[in-house]
Short mmCIF file of C-alpha atoms in Angstrom, two decimals:
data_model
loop_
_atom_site.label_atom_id
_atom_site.label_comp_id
_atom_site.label_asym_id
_atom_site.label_seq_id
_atom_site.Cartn_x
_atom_site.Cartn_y
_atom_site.Cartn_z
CA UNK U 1 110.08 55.96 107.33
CA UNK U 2 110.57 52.65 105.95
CA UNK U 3 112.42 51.34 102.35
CA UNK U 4 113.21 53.03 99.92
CA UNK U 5 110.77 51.43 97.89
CA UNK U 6 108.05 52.53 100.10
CA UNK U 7 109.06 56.31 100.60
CA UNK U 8 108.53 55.87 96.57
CA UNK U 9 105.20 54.54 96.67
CA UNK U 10 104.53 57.61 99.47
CA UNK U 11 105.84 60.33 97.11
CA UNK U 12 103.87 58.93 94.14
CA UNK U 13 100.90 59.34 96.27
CA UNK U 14 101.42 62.64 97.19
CA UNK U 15 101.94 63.53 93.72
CA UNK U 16 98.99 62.05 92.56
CA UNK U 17 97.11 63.91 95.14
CA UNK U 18 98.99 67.31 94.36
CA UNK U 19 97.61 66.49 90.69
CA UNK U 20 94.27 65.71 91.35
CA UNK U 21 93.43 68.90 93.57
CA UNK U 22 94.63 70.97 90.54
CA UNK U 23 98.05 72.51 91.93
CA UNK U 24 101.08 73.03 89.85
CA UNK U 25 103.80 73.19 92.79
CA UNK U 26 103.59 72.50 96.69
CA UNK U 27 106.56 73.19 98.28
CA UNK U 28 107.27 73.36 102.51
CA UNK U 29 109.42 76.65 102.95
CA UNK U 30 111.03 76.25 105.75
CA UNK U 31 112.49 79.76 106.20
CA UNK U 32 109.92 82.23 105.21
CA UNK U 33 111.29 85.73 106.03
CA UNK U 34 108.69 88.21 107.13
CA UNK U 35 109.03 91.67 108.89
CA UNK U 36 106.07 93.67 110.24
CA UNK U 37 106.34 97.52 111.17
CA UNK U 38 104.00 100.14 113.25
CA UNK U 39 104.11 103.84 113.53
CA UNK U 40 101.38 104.30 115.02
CA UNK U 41 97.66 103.43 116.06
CA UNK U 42 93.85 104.80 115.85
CA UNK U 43 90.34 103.21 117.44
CA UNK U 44 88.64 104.24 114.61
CA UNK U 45 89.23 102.61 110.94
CA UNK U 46 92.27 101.06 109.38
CA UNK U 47 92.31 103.07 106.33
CA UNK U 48 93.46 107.00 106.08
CA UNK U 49 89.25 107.37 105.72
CA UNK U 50 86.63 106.65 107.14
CA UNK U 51 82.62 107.41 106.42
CA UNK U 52 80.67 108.75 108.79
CA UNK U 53 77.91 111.28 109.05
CA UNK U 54 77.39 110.65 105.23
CA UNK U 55 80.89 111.77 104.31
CA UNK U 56 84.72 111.05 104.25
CA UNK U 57 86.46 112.17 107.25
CA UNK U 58 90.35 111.76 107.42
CA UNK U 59 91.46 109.39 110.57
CA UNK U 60 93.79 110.48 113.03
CA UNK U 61 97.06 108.47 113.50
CA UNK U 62 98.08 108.78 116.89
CA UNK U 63 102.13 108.38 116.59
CA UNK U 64 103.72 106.17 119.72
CA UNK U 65 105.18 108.22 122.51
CA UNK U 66 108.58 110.00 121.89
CA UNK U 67 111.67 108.38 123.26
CA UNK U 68 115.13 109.33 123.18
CA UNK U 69 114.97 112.75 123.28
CA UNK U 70 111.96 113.68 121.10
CA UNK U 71 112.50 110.96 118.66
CA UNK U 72 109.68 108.80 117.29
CA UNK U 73 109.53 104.99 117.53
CA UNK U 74 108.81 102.68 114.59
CA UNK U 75 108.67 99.23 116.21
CA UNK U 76 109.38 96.19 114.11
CA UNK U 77 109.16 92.72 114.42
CA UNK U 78 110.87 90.03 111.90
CA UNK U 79 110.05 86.56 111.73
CA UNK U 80 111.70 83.56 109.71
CA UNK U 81 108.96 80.90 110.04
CA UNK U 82 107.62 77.90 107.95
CA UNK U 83 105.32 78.08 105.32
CA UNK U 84 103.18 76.17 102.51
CA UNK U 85 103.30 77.68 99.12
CA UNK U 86 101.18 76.52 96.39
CA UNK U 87 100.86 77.24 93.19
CA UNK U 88 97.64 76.29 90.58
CA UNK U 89 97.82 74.35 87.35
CA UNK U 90 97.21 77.11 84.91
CA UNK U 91 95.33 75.28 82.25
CA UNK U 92 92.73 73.80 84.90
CA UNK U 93 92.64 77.45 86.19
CA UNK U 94 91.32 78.15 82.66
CA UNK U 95 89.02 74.86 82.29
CA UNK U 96 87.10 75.98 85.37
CA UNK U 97 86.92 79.96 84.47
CA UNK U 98 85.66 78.87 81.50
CA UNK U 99 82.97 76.30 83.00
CA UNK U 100 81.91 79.26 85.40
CA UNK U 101 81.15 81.92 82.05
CA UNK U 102 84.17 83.76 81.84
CA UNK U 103 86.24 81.86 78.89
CA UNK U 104 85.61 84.29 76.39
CA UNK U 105 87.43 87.39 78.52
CA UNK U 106 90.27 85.30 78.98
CA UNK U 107 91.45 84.81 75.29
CA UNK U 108 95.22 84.82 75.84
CA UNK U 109 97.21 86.10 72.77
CA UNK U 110 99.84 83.65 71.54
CA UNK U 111 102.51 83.41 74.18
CA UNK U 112 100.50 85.11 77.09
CA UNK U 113 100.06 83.46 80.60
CA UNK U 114 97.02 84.01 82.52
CA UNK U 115 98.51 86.24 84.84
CA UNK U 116 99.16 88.92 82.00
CA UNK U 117 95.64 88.62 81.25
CA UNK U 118 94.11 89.12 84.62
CA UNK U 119 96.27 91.88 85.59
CA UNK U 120 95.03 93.60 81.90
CA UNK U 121 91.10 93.01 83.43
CA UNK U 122 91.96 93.74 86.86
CA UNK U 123 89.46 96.57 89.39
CA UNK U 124 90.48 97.68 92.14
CA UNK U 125 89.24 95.29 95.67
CA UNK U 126 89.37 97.68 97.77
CA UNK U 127 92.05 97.72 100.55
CA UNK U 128 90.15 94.95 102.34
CA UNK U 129 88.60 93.71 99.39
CA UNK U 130 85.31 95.95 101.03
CA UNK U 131 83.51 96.49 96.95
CA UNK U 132 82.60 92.77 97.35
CA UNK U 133 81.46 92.50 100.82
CA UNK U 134 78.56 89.78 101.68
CA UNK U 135 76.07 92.84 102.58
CA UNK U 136 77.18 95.57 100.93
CA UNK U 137 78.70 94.61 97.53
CA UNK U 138 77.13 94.76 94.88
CA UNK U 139 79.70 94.23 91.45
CA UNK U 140 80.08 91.78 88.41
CA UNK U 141 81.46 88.38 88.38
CA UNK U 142 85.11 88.67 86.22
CA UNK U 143 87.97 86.58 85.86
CA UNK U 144 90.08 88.50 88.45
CA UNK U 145 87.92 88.55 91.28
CA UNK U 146 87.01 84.41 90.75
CA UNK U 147 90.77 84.16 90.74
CA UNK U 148 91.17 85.94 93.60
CA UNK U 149 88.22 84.01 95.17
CA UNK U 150 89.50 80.62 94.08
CA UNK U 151 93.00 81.24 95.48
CA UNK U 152 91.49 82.77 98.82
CA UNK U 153 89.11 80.23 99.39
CA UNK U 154 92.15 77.62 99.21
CA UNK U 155 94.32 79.30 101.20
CA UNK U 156 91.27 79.14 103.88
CA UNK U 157 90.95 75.43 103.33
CA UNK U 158 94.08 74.75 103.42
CA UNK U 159 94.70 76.43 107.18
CA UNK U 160 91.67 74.33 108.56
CA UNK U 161 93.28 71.66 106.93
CA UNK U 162 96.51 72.65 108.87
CA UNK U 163 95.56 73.44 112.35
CA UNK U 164 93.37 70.28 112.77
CA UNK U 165 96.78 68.52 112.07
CA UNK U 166 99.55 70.66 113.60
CA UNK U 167 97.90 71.87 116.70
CA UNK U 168 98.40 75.58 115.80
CA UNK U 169 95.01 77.21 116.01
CA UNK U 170 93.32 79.23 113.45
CA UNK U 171 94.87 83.05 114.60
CA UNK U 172 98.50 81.42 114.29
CA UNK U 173 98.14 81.63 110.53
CA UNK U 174 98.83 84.49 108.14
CA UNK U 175 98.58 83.75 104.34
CA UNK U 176 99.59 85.93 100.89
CA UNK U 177 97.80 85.50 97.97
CA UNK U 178 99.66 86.20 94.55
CA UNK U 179 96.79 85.91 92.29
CA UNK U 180 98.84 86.84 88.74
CA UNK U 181 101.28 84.20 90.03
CA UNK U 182 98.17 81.98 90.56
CA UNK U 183 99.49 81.20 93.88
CA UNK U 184 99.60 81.51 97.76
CA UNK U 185 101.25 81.53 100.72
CA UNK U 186 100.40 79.94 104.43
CA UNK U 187 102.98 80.24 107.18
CA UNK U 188 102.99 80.41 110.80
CA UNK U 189 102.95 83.64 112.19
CA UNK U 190 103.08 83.30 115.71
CA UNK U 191 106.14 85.40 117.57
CA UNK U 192 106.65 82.51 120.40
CA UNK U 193 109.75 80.22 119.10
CA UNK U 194 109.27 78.15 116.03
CA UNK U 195 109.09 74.84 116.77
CA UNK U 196 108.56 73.08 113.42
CA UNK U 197 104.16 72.52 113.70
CA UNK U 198 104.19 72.65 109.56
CA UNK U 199 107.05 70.91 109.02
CA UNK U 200 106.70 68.00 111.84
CA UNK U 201 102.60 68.20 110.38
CA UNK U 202 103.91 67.53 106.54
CA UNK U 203 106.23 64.68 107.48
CA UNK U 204 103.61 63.14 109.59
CA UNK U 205 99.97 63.86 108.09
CA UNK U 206 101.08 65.27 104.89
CA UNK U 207 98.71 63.30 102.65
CA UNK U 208 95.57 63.57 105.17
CA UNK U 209 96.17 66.93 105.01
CA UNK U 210 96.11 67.19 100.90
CA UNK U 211 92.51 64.36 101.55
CA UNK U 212 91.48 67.10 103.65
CA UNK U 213 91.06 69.58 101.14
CA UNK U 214 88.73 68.06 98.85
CA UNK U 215 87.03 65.72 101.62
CA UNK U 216 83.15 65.88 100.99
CA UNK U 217 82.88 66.88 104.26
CA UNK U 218 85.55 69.78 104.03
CA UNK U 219 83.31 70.77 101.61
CA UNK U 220 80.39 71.59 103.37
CA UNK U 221 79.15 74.59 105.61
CA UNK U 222 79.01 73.34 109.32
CA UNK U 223 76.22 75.89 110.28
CA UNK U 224 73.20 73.40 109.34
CA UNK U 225 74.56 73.91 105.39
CA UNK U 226 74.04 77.62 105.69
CA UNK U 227 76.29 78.13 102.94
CA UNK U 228 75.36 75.44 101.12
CA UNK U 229 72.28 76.78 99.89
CA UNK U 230 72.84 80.55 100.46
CA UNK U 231 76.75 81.37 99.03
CA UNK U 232 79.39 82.95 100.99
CA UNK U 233 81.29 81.36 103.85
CA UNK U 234 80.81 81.96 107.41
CA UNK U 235 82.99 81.38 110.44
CA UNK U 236 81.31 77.31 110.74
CA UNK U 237 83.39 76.63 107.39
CA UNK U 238 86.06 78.53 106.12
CA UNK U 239 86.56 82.19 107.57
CA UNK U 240 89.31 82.63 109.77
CA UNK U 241 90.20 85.39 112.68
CA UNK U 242 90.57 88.90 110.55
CA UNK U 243 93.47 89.29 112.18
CA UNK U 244 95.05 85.87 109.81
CA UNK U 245 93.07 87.04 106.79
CA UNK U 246 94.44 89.44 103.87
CA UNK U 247 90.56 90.73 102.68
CA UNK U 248 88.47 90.98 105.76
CA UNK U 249 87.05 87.38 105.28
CA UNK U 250 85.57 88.88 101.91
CA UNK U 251 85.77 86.92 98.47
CA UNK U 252 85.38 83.83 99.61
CA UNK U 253 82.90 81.29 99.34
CA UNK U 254 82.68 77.18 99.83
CA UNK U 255 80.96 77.28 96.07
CA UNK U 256 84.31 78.43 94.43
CA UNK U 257 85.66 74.65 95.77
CA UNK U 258 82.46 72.42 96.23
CA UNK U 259 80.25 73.82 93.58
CA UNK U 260 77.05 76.24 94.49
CA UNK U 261 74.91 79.87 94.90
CA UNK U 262 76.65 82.78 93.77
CA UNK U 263 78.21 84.71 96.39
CA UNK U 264 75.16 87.55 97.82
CA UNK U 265 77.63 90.41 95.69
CA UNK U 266 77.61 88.81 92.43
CA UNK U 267 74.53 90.19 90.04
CA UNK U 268 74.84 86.84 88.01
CA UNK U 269 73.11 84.49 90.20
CA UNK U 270 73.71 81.50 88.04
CA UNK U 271 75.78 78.81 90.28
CA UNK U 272 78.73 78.68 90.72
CA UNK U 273 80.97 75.29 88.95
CA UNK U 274 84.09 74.17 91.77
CA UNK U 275 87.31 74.30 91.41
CA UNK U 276 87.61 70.65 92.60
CA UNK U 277 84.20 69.40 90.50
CA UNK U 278 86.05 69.57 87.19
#
């Protein structure tokens, strides 16, 4: 609303703000086509394995009844909802690897991007990113994984920073994370008709929700600083229903943003530089 003068002076602000937190692009998608499929369903792990007993045991997939004279169902659902995509500012993705130990396994040869390089040092997560759980894990700190982390952590952040504005609650979020692409996705994942939360929240509250991010008190654990002083995140900060999140709530941690401990998997227990200290 208002002049055109003043939708200027709003825009620059946003800008500025866009700059600031370190992002490259922010864009509002307002179509985001996604399709979801089942074939079938089991009670006891979501991976073809599972370990029990002290060994690997295959898991059953019970197939959905037969219909249609002995044919099998595959039930689908598509969506074409709204979305937030964001993508990081490569060189301050580089500053703050470096300020957190890891410039020297970045080198890029002349011409490279970042993403070559981190898909050249990438390990294997783990379906649900399980090798760096909070009490199991037990692995290296490397340039993949803290990109991974940085990008997850955000995408986290940025649906807190979303529901408290849009009235959509936590579980109505889904996000992708494109790490080699330094980038993620946030959309709205609910199957109830769309009714334009992200959209009607951008137009509205769209800088509050950019101050939001990097707000001191965004920043900090709301379990009595729990996370403050031990690394990780918990649900009192920025975990989110499994049933939104891509890893199983692992690799993440308020540090990766705010500054602080290691996460509880990482053998280097120096602390951790944030993304949005530099």
């Amino acid at each position: 609303k208002g002049t055109e003068a003043e939708r200027m002076l709003a825009l620059e602000a946003i800008a500025d703000a866009k700059t600031a937190l370190g992002f490259e692009d922010l864009k509002l998608v307002r179509n985001l086509k996604m399709l979801q499929y089942s074939f079938g369903y089991s009670r006891v792990s979501p991976s073809p394995t599972t370990y029990q007993k002290h060994m690997y045991m295959p898991v059953r997939l019970c197939a959905f009844p037969k219909v249609d004279g002995n044919k099998r169902p595959i039930y689908v659902m598509r969506q074409t909802n709204e979305a937030l995509y964001i993508k990081l500012d490569e060189a301050k993705v580089i500053e703050w690897l470096s300020a957190n130990g890891l410039g020297d396994t970045i080198e890029l040869e002349d011409g490279q991007k970042l993403g070559g390089k981190l898909i050249e040092l990438y390990n294997d997560f783990g379906r649900f990113a399980e090798e760096y759980s909070e009490t199991t894990g037990q692995r290296e700190r490397d340039a993949p994984v803290f990109v991974f982390g940085l990008l997850h952590t955000l995408s986290h952040q940025l649906i807190h920073a979303c529901s408290k504005f849009s009235g959509l609650d936590l579980g109505s979020f889904g996000e992708r994370i494109f790490p080699a692409d330094l980038a993620f996705v946030i959309y709205r994942k609910g199957m109830t008709p769309d009714l334009g939360n992200i959209a009607a929240m951008w137009r509205n509250h769209g800088l509050e929700v950019l101050g939001a991010l990097d707000d001191a008190r965004s920043l900090r654990c709301g379990s009595g600083s729990l996370c403050d002083h031990r690394g990780g995140a918990c649900p009192a900060c920025v975990m989110v229903p499994e049933v939104s999140c891509v890893a199983g709530n692992n690799i993440l941690s308020r540090a990766i943003l705010g500054g602080g401990p290691a996460m509880a998997w990482d053998t280097n227990s120096d602390q951790i530089k944030g993304y949005f200290e530099l």
